Amino acid sequence: MAASISGTEADTALLAAHKPTGRISDPIFVGLLWASGIFVLVLLGLIIAMLFEGGLPALREFGISFLWSTTWNPVTERFGAGVMVFGTVASAVIAVIVALPLSFGIAFFLTEIAPGPFRRPIGVAIQLLAAVPSIIYGMWGFFIVVPLIAAYVQPPLIEWLGPIPLLGALFQGPPLGAGMLTAGLILALMILPFITAMFVEVLESVPPMLKESAYGVGATSYEVYRNVSVPYGRTAMVGAVMLGLGRALGETMAVTFVIGNATRMSASLFAPGATIASTIANEFPEASIGSLKLQSLLQLGFILFVISFIVLALSRLLVRSKLKG
Amino acid sequence: MASLARRRTTDYVVKAISTGFAALSLVLLAWILWTLLSRGLPALGPHVFTKITAPPGAGGGLLNAIVGSLIQIGVALIVGTPIGLMCGTFLAENGRGTQVANVVRFVNDVLLSAPSILIGLFVYQLLVVPFGGFSGWAGSAALAILVIPVVVRTTEDMLNLVPIGLREAAFALGAPQWKVVTFITWRAARAGIVTGILLALARAAGETAPLLFTSLGNNGWSLNMSAPMASLPIAIYQYAASPFEDWVALAWAGALIITVGVLTLNVLSRLVLAKMK
């Protein structure tokens, strides 16, 4: 400590001697942190740019009508995205329509009904549905669900609902098992855990005071759930549903196994169809580098990216806006 | 307002239906697992792990696919983990509260849920076309891009759980930032960060779509990362859709192996995470 008494000059020298760590290493470290942050941004930019650039020739060849044209003919080399865009949106919407009531119910069960010690294990088990790889859903769907639907679900539905005007159009065609409805059902099971988990998270953030006030005036659990908890978390719950939708839009392997892969447009729920992702997975092996088909597939990929990006971005904005406030 | 009796009945009915829905989802999970066990177990034997893929009827196994998967996942983790870790640290430490960090977090969330098949197409355009062929490297790159967002997300979440006071104490002792982060915050959040890496591993292990256009698959024995490389999910995909009984059986065996691995990793990481919170 003698140095510190003897004057500022020695002081500075002492400090300098003790503070070499971090003078050079810190800027490098902080630089690395920033670089990896920026890297993620660049990655997304690159993905968008590469998909767009790869699909540009197809867009030039077929014009903007590529987006809705329902022709997909590898023989004549005429391609359009209409059937796949329809299939992608239709199967994802079916999935959400099926998964939504289930998620509402399961979230109610997990937050209000299940006895304390069972909540976590049951919640985790349902979350495991999200961890099962896509291809496993595909195999299970293809070998187990498709035959069951073909044998027990489709024939009665075609017989009973098919003859009804308008509505009957949804239930036409041979009972193949594979098709739009089956794909939607499998997708519903796959997005169910995502939606449920976010529902539960939102419901658990409802201030207990709000719920207790409702219970205090004599409301039943269901009434509290419906009139207090759900309205409180509405925005974030819409976001959760959008996340499920976004996931369903891009799901590939499971859909490829069960949708039937027909690039024709059909109004029937039972008709085989195709999504953007399943078409890319299916037709890619037959597309050679530089071919118009490959460019069309890349353009399809770009369209899928744009659709999912919009849905996921909306979902995130809605979820954040609520959970933050 | 409806009568009390009626409201009570509604309440019971809704509760019953909700419980039924929860039971239904558990039954479906059990059904999937049962299908895997009942079809996969009989097909499982030493040959699955000791022999490489072979033509139908020749008694092949899945060894090359398993090894190929392990190599590609390993490389993906080696590449993706540091980037994800650094990016997550950036979000939780340096970037906290800044506009840049908000954008990065947003983009990362989009990447987390982006269709994995598009990651495959992207890497195809980026690495396969320019370098003239499918390769294990391209497969690893695609998987790395899937690993990064998972690691970023969990790392940030876990670092946010570390009390500010801990960092302040270290800074007050004159430690430079790199020391504070590596020796204090990372160490405090170690278990959670490792969990994130395990989750990323589980995700990469089951992905099929991004490998279709990158490492393609290989029916022979290949350890060459510059050549097309076999992987378990691709082998399952090819075999499941084939008309040969022994191939389909092998596909079920492979499906069982992957699912058991992935679900075990998930349960383990959830246990660790539950303990942390």
XYZ file of C-alpha atoms in Angstrom:
602
model
C 0.000 0.000 0.000
C 3.067 2.235 0.092
C 2.643 3.036 -3.565
C -0.749 4.588 -3.106
C 0.617 7.053 -0.591
C 3.577 8.064 -2.686
C 1.620 9.763 -5.456
C -0.698 9.533 -8.421
C 1.966 8.417 -10.857
C 2.732 5.235 -8.966
C -0.964 4.748 -8.417
C -1.652 4.693 -12.111
C 1.220 2.316 -12.673
C -0.123 -0.030 -10.032
C -3.589 0.056 -11.457
C -2.247 -0.578 -14.931
C -0.302 -3.536 -13.623
C -3.393 -5.017 -12.063
C -5.873 -4.373 -14.825
C -4.527 -5.961 -17.966
C -7.240 -8.648 -17.983
C -10.137 -7.794 -20.189
C -8.619 -4.821 -21.955
C -8.146 -6.746 -25.157
C -10.224 -9.816 -24.421
C -13.358 -7.891 -23.516
C -13.865 -6.115 -26.841
C -13.267 -9.433 -28.602
C -15.776 -11.199 -26.376
C -18.409 -8.502 -26.714
C -17.735 -8.406 -30.455
C -18.369 -12.158 -30.647
C -21.641 -11.777 -28.765
C -22.829 -9.060 -31.122
C -21.624 -10.998 -34.156
C -23.642 -14.078 -33.239
C -26.690 -11.888 -32.642
C -26.286 -10.326 -36.065
C -25.597 -13.782 -37.531
C -29.139 -14.895 -36.722
C -30.500 -11.845 -38.552
C -28.281 -12.499 -41.558
C -29.370 -16.147 -41.533
C -33.039 -15.241 -41.909
C -32.197 -12.687 -44.599
C -30.153 -15.273 -46.490
C -32.915 -17.885 -46.277
C -35.451 -15.463 -47.740
C -33.041 -14.233 -50.417
C -31.894 -17.717 -51.517
C -35.416 -19.119 -51.749
C -36.622 -16.083 -53.659
C -33.662 -16.072 -56.005
C -33.962 -19.815 -56.638
C -37.636 -19.552 -57.494
C -37.421 -16.346 -59.509
C -37.078 -18.054 -62.921
C -40.353 -19.903 -62.322
C -42.062 -16.648 -61.453
C -40.648 -15.055 -64.636
C -41.765 -18.007 -66.742
C -45.324 -18.264 -65.452
C -45.887 -14.724 -64.259
C -47.730 -13.738 -61.125
C -50.498 -16.204 -61.994
C -48.115 -18.912 -60.715
C -49.507 -18.039 -57.297
C -53.040 -19.217 -58.072
C -52.747 -21.341 -61.194
C -54.006 -24.852 -60.431
C -51.969 -26.549 -63.149
C -49.156 -28.791 -61.961
C -48.030 -30.832 -64.909
C -44.439 -32.080 -64.926
C -44.913 -33.582 -68.418
C -45.816 -30.340 -70.161
C -43.722 -28.355 -67.682
C -46.614 -26.112 -66.694
C -46.547 -25.317 -63.013
C -48.724 -23.341 -60.623
C -48.991 -23.113 -56.865
C -52.794 -22.925 -56.555
C -53.499 -26.523 -55.535
C -50.688 -26.626 -52.996
C -51.449 -23.258 -51.463
C -55.069 -24.380 -51.101
C -54.007 -27.735 -49.640
C -51.576 -26.108 -47.222
C -54.110 -23.627 -45.920
C -57.012 -26.108 -45.896
C -55.163 -28.837 -43.986
C -53.795 -26.317 -41.484
C -57.231 -24.769 -40.956
C -58.803 -28.209 -40.413
C -56.047 -28.897 -37.897
C -56.766 -25.700 -35.993
C -60.543 -26.258 -36.054
C -60.034 -29.715 -34.538
C -57.253 -28.768 -32.116
C -58.838 -25.590 -30.754
C -61.745 -27.073 -28.760
C -59.454 -29.849 -27.532
C -56.896 -27.290 -26.356
C -59.562 -25.222 -24.603
C -60.744 -28.337 -22.798
C -57.314 -29.642 -21.890
C -56.165 -26.213 -20.679
C -59.304 -26.017 -18.507
C -58.553 -29.491 -17.212
C -54.908 -28.693 -16.446
C -55.548 -25.369 -14.724
C -58.852 -25.956 -12.910
C -59.843 -29.598 -12.719
C -56.772 -31.812 -12.365
C -55.721 -32.407 -8.767
C -52.414 -30.669 -7.951
C -50.026 -33.613 -7.994
C -51.346 -34.857 -11.361
C -51.070 -31.549 -13.202
C -47.387 -31.656 -14.014
C -47.145 -35.296 -15.106
C -50.214 -34.985 -17.334
C -48.987 -31.671 -18.720
C -45.584 -33.161 -19.485
C -47.152 -36.224 -21.118
C -49.214 -33.995 -23.401
C -46.082 -31.979 -24.185
C -44.394 -35.197 -25.270
C -46.809 -35.262 -28.188
C -44.858 -32.256 -29.465
C -41.562 -34.085 -29.117
C -42.540 -37.134 -31.174
C -40.778 -36.664 -34.522
C -42.884 -35.761 -37.521
C -41.971 -38.927 -39.414
C -43.332 -41.063 -36.570
C -46.713 -39.338 -36.927
C -46.423 -40.049 -40.625
C -45.862 -43.792 -40.132
C -48.513 -44.079 -37.448
C -50.923 -42.157 -39.651
C -50.123 -44.189 -42.751
C -50.194 -47.669 -41.203
C -52.799 -47.227 -38.463
C -55.017 -44.172 -38.913
C -55.508 -44.220 -42.675
C -56.893 -47.799 -42.810
C -59.176 -47.082 -39.841
C -60.564 -43.945 -41.447
C -61.022 -45.716 -44.771
C -62.899 -48.571 -43.114
C -64.936 -46.950 -40.349
C -65.164 -43.191 -40.815
C -65.456 -42.426 -44.481
C -68.044 -44.955 -45.724
C -70.811 -43.912 -43.287
C -70.036 -40.212 -43.753
C -70.118 -40.543 -47.536
C -73.384 -42.432 -47.276
C -75.117 -40.108 -44.809
C -73.765 -36.678 -45.671
C -72.782 -37.171 -49.297
C -76.309 -36.776 -50.769
C -76.984 -33.475 -48.940
C -76.727 -30.573 -51.371
C -73.769 -28.178 -50.882
C -72.550 -29.778 -47.641
C -72.374 -33.102 -49.449
C -69.612 -31.786 -51.693
C -67.282 -32.063 -48.732
C -67.912 -35.794 -48.449
C -67.489 -37.127 -51.967
C -65.206 -39.678 -53.527
C -63.998 -43.166 -52.750
C -63.033 -43.945 -49.120
C -59.269 -43.971 -49.641
C -58.382 -43.084 -46.071
C -55.550 -40.817 -47.136
C -56.631 -37.280 -47.898
C -57.149 -33.766 -46.686
C -59.203 -34.704 -43.597
C -56.733 -37.333 -42.396
C -53.860 -34.886 -42.834
C -55.795 -32.263 -40.882
C -56.504 -34.712 -38.047
C -52.875 -35.783 -37.716
C -51.771 -32.152 -37.853
C -54.310 -31.310 -35.151
C -52.716 -33.843 -32.834
C -49.274 -32.429 -33.629
C -50.135 -28.777 -32.903
C -52.349 -29.571 -29.926
C -49.469 -29.556 -27.397
C -48.157 -26.195 -28.639
C -51.526 -24.482 -28.350
C -52.330 -26.148 -25.019
C -48.981 -25.226 -23.452
C -49.423 -21.559 -24.339
C -53.062 -21.575 -23.190
C -51.968 -22.937 -19.833
C -49.198 -20.356 -19.555
C -51.646 -17.538 -20.305
C -54.308 -18.900 -17.944
C -51.794 -19.185 -15.138
C -50.958 -15.500 -15.578
C -54.537 -14.434 -14.835
C -54.460 -12.517 -11.527
C -56.016 -14.753 -8.821
C -57.927 -11.724 -7.522
C -59.968 -11.551 -10.741
C -60.919 -15.200 -10.523
C -61.610 -15.057 -6.808
C -63.933 -12.087 -7.276
C -65.952 -14.101 -9.759
C -66.003 -17.137 -7.474
C -67.032 -14.784 -4.674
C -70.226 -13.801 -6.451
C -71.056 -17.465 -6.956
C -69.741 -18.284 -10.417
C -68.979 -21.920 -11.265
C -65.469 -22.925 -12.431
C -66.643 -23.097 -16.011
C -68.198 -19.620 -15.777
C -64.979 -18.221 -14.337
C -62.986 -19.921 -17.089
C -65.256 -18.660 -19.816
C -66.052 -15.170 -18.561
C -62.897 -14.191 -16.671
C -59.814 -16.242 -17.537
C -60.297 -16.655 -21.273
C -61.319 -13.020 -21.946
C -58.320 -11.879 -19.879
C -55.904 -13.902 -22.004
C -57.764 -13.554 -25.289
C -55.054 -11.736 -27.239
C -52.287 -14.123 -26.249
C -54.581 -17.091 -26.865
C -55.246 -15.917 -30.406
C -51.463 -15.708 -30.728
C -51.171 -19.296 -29.492
C -53.638 -20.467 -32.116
C -51.654 -18.628 -34.787
C -48.517 -20.415 -33.619
C -50.327 -23.715 -34.047
C -51.477 -22.634 -37.490
C -47.926 -21.628 -38.411
C -46.610 -25.005 -37.289
C -49.274 -26.871 -39.238
C -48.580 -24.935 -42.441
C -44.999 -26.125 -42.732
C -45.299 -29.677 -41.394
C -43.817 -32.023 -43.963
C -43.194 -35.675 -43.218
C -46.423 -36.488 -41.406
C -48.499 -34.837 -44.122
C -46.560 -36.472 -46.933
C -47.505 -39.889 -45.579
C -51.230 -39.304 -45.183
C -52.455 -36.652 -47.618
C -52.397 -38.868 -50.703
C -50.237 -36.528 -52.765
C -52.515 -35.639 -55.643
C -51.891 -32.318 -57.325
C -55.552 -31.866 -58.195
C -57.981 -29.434 -56.672
C -60.972 -30.965 -54.926
C -63.620 -29.634 -52.593
C -64.041 -33.001 -50.872
C -62.444 -33.537 -47.473
C -61.803 -37.142 -48.449
C -60.008 -36.438 -51.702
C -56.252 -36.817 -51.767
C -54.482 -33.484 -51.967
C -51.077 -31.930 -51.530
C -49.503 -29.212 -49.446
C -46.543 -27.067 -50.428
C -44.281 -28.958 -48.051
C -45.461 -32.406 -49.150
C -45.081 -31.485 -52.808
C -41.527 -30.292 -52.252
C -40.651 -33.475 -50.350
C -42.288 -35.690 -52.965
C -41.232 -34.141 -56.217
C -37.802 -32.893 -55.327
C -36.064 -36.215 -56.081
C -37.363 -36.035 -59.663
C -36.273 -32.455 -60.237
C -32.829 -31.931 -61.705
C -30.643 -28.896 -61.051
C -31.631 -25.908 -63.177
C -34.907 -27.480 -64.304
C -38.077 -25.459 -64.391
C -39.587 -27.951 -61.972
C -36.898 -27.351 -59.378
C -37.311 -23.600 -59.764
C -41.056 -23.985 -59.317
C -40.472 -26.041 -56.168
C -38.163 -23.338 -54.815
C -40.796 -20.729 -55.606
C -43.312 -22.866 -53.721
C -40.861 -22.879 -50.811
C -40.649 -19.110 -50.945
C -44.449 -18.803 -50.889
C -44.607 -21.148 -47.880
C -41.948 -19.115 -46.149
C -43.865 -15.879 -46.690
C -47.134 -17.409 -45.427
C -45.525 -18.957 -42.334
C -43.516 -15.822 -41.635
C -46.643 -13.660 -41.590
C -48.552 -16.110 -39.386
C -45.654 -16.642 -36.964
C -44.880 -12.934 -36.763
C -48.519 -12.133 -35.966
C -48.595 -14.903 -33.398
C -45.535 -13.570 -31.651
C -46.781 -9.982 -31.596
C -50.088 -11.078 -30.066
C -48.489 -13.345 -27.477
C -45.840 -10.816 -26.430
C -48.250 -7.901 -26.227
C -50.287 -9.716 -23.626
C -47.671 -11.512 -21.586
C -45.625 -8.331 -21.282
C -48.495 -6.170 -20.123
C -79.732 -15.843 -15.725
C -80.168 -19.568 -15.894
C -81.210 -21.476 -12.788
C -78.576 -22.665 -10.367
C -79.257 -26.306 -11.132
C -78.758 -25.668 -14.811
C -75.531 -23.748 -14.281
C -74.245 -26.560 -12.091
C -75.098 -29.109 -14.747
C -73.326 -27.058 -17.421
C -70.304 -26.886 -15.158
C -70.255 -30.657 -14.670
C -70.741 -31.356 -18.352
C -67.937 -29.022 -19.397
C -65.655 -30.496 -16.756
C -66.449 -33.992 -17.937
C -65.801 -33.072 -21.557
C -62.515 -31.332 -20.678
C -61.347 -34.319 -18.665
C -62.356 -36.502 -21.586
C -60.265 -34.383 -23.973
C -57.236 -34.630 -21.702
C -57.746 -38.390 -21.451
C -58.126 -38.595 -25.226
C -54.793 -36.898 -25.842
C -53.091 -39.243 -23.383
C -54.717 -42.226 -25.061
C -53.485 -41.034 -28.450
C -49.947 -40.655 -27.090
C -50.165 -44.140 -25.602
C -51.525 -45.453 -28.901
C -48.570 -44.022 -30.841
C -46.107 -45.464 -28.334
C -47.902 -48.817 -28.333
C -47.783 -48.941 -32.132
C -44.046 -48.263 -32.042
C -43.425 -50.886 -29.377
C -45.607 -53.588 -30.863
C -44.165 -53.178 -34.350
C -40.676 -52.020 -33.504
C -39.695 -54.425 -30.738
C -40.162 -57.641 -32.757
C -38.017 -56.123 -35.517
C -35.323 -55.029 -33.101
C -32.304 -57.279 -32.850
C -28.537 -57.174 -32.882
C -28.554 -57.051 -36.680
C -30.114 -53.566 -36.566
C -27.005 -52.214 -34.859
C -24.342 -54.399 -36.454
C -25.261 -54.541 -40.142
C -25.579 -51.788 -42.682
C -28.575 -51.255 -44.934
C -28.956 -53.946 -47.575
C -31.309 -54.851 -50.414
C -34.650 -56.361 -49.369
C -34.331 -59.949 -48.196
C -30.580 -59.687 -47.596
C -30.929 -59.208 -43.849
C -29.528 -55.721 -43.546
C -29.548 -53.447 -40.520
C -29.378 -49.736 -39.853
C -25.789 -49.342 -38.660
C -24.698 -46.908 -41.361
C -27.842 -44.845 -40.856
C -27.341 -44.679 -37.091
C -23.671 -43.749 -37.420
C -24.458 -41.198 -40.142
C -27.104 -39.622 -37.962
C -24.760 -39.459 -34.977
C -22.009 -37.831 -37.029
C -24.287 -35.250 -38.622
C -25.984 -34.407 -35.333
C -22.586 -34.201 -33.634
C -21.222 -31.749 -36.198
C -24.468 -29.761 -36.083
C -24.165 -29.442 -32.309
C -20.482 -28.509 -32.460
C -21.281 -25.736 -34.954
C -24.676 -24.664 -33.704
C -24.187 -24.701 -29.936
C -21.487 -21.996 -29.662
C -23.400 -19.685 -32.013
C -26.653 -20.281 -30.153
C -24.953 -19.881 -26.793
C -23.291 -16.605 -27.795
C -26.467 -15.259 -29.361
C -28.538 -16.181 -26.313
C -25.935 -14.512 -24.105
C -26.065 -11.430 -26.316
C -29.840 -11.234 -25.848
C -29.649 -11.670 -22.071
C -26.550 -9.568 -21.353
C -25.282 -6.969 -23.828
C -28.375 -6.574 -25.898
C -30.894 -6.592 -23.065
C -33.439 -3.850 -23.702
C -31.926 -2.665 -26.983
C -33.798 -2.490 -30.256
C -31.299 -4.793 -31.962
C -31.923 -7.471 -29.359
C -35.689 -7.179 -29.844
C -35.283 -7.749 -33.570
C -32.880 -10.660 -33.036
C -35.271 -12.242 -30.529
C -38.153 -11.854 -32.968
C -36.194 -13.363 -35.861
C -35.028 -16.212 -33.635
C -38.616 -17.007 -32.648
C -39.589 -17.120 -36.313
C -36.649 -19.424 -37.110
C -37.660 -21.639 -34.186
C -41.022 -22.402 -35.780
C -40.095 -21.987 -39.455
C -40.852 -25.045 -41.608
C -37.795 -27.280 -41.394
C -38.168 -28.373 -45.004
C -37.376 -24.802 -46.065
C -34.146 -24.925 -44.077
C -33.328 -27.963 -46.205
C -34.120 -26.108 -49.433
C -32.039 -23.153 -48.259
C -28.984 -25.296 -47.512
C -29.518 -27.072 -50.828
C -29.246 -23.715 -52.587
C -26.397 -22.545 -50.375
C -24.169 -25.623 -50.180
C -25.380 -28.453 -52.407
C -25.750 -26.616 -55.730
C -22.516 -24.558 -55.555
C -20.378 -27.452 -54.292
C -21.778 -29.886 -56.788
C -23.469 -32.525 -54.696
C -25.262 -33.776 -51.630
C -23.015 -34.150 -48.613
C -22.876 -34.916 -44.936
C -21.618 -31.360 -44.423
C -24.780 -29.941 -45.969
C -26.895 -32.210 -43.748
C -24.985 -31.032 -40.692
C -25.407 -27.399 -41.731
C -29.175 -27.831 -42.052
C -29.361 -29.475 -38.639
C -27.147 -26.745 -37.143
C -29.632 -24.122 -38.344
C -32.345 -26.064 -36.484
C -30.178 -26.323 -33.371
C -29.324 -22.612 -33.102
C -32.790 -21.144 -32.331
C -33.475 -23.768 -29.651
C -30.181 -23.047 -27.888
C -30.663 -19.269 -28.209
C -34.095 -19.434 -26.647
C -33.214 -21.631 -23.668
C -29.894 -19.859 -23.040
C -31.593 -16.467 -22.877
C -34.372 -17.777 -20.629
C -31.891 -19.438 -18.298
C -29.535 -16.438 -18.109
C -32.483 -14.216 -17.278
C -33.055 -16.377 -14.204
C -29.569 -15.532 -12.892
C -29.901 -12.699 -10.343
C -28.463 -9.343 -11.415
C -26.759 -9.071 -8.027
C -24.483 -11.973 -8.902
C -23.194 -10.130 -11.972
C -22.877 -6.852 -10.058
C -20.852 -8.558 -7.362
C -18.440 -9.906 -9.948
C -18.154 -6.565 -11.728
C -17.549 -4.841 -8.401
C -14.527 -7.065 -7.876
C -13.139 -5.668 -11.107
C -13.776 -8.695 -13.298
C -13.947 -7.997 -17.041
C -17.173 -8.888 -18.764
C -15.921 -12.057 -20.414
C -14.990 -13.391 -16.995
C -18.314 -12.387 -15.472
C -20.206 -14.142 -18.250
C -18.129 -17.299 -18.498
C -17.306 -17.848 -14.824
C -20.389 -16.412 -13.147
C -23.525 -16.251 -15.288
C -22.890 -19.280 -17.510
C -21.827 -21.300 -14.510
C -24.927 -20.294 -12.551
C -27.165 -21.231 -15.482
C -25.157 -24.307 -16.474
C -27.848 -26.914 -15.927
C -30.417 -24.947 -17.890
C -28.068 -24.273 -20.785
C -27.139 -27.952 -21.042
C -30.841 -28.752 -21.031
C -31.326 -26.450 -24.000
C -28.573 -28.242 -25.863
C -30.201 -31.604 -25.096
C -33.533 -30.298 -26.412
C -31.789 -29.087 -29.554
C -30.196 -32.520 -29.904
C -33.606 -34.147 -29.564
C -35.029 -31.882 -32.224
C -32.186 -32.463 -34.669
C -32.339 -36.231 -34.149
C -35.894 -36.581 -35.386
C -35.804 -34.202 -38.336
C -36.220 -35.805 -41.730
C -37.320 -33.105 -44.140
C -34.171 -30.934 -44.066
C -31.969 -33.961 -44.760
C -33.864 -34.952 -47.903
C -32.134 -32.281 -49.970
C -28.858 -32.013 -48.118
C -27.278 -35.311 -47.101
C -29.760 -37.280 -49.238
C -29.093 -40.672 -47.632
C -26.705 -43.424 -48.605
C -27.318 -47.151 -48.859
C -23.665 -47.984 -48.389
C -21.168 -47.443 -45.622
C -19.984 -43.851 -45.724
C -18.013 -41.829 -43.219
C -17.068 -39.286 -45.864
C -18.670 -35.978 -44.948
C -18.245 -34.696 -48.505
C -20.384 -37.472 -49.946
C -24.080 -38.265 -49.504
C -24.525 -39.671 -46.019
C -27.050 -42.068 -44.538
C -29.204 -40.999 -41.623
C -31.774 -42.774 -39.505
C -34.795 -40.581 -40.369
C -34.118 -40.810 -44.113
C -33.676 -44.581 -43.897
C -36.976 -44.836 -42.040
C -38.660 -42.673 -44.663
C -37.368 -44.814 -47.544
C -38.100 -48.116 -45.838
C -41.531 -47.251 -44.464
C -42.797 -46.363 -47.924
C -41.332 -49.500 -49.520
C -43.356 -52.595 -50.429
C -40.871 -55.010 -48.767
C -41.857 -56.480 -45.429
C -38.370 -56.673 -43.946
C -37.687 -53.049 -44.880
C -40.924 -51.890 -43.276
C -40.003 -53.872 -40.149
C -36.607 -52.169 -40.065
C -38.346 -48.807 -40.444
C -40.407 -49.569 -37.328
C -37.271 -50.621 -35.461
C -35.610 -47.344 -36.453
C -38.724 -45.386 -35.520
C -38.719 -47.007 -32.086
C -35.024 -46.182 -31.558
C -35.467 -42.526 -32.532
C -38.633 -42.019 -30.509
C -37.264 -43.628 -27.361
C -34.124 -41.485 -27.662
C -35.976 -38.254 -28.336
C -38.610 -38.759 -25.640
C -35.981 -39.743 -23.056
C -34.025 -36.569 -23.795
C -37.221 -34.532 -23.488
C -38.282 -36.025 -20.183
C -34.771 -35.586 -18.756
C -34.564 -31.948 -19.805
C -38.025 -31.224 -18.448
C -37.025 -32.695 -15.093
C -33.952 -30.455 -14.974
C -35.948 -27.395 -16.029
C -38.657 -28.070 -13.450
C -35.989 -28.272 -10.766
C -34.471 -24.947 -11.846
C -37.761 -23.047 -11.727
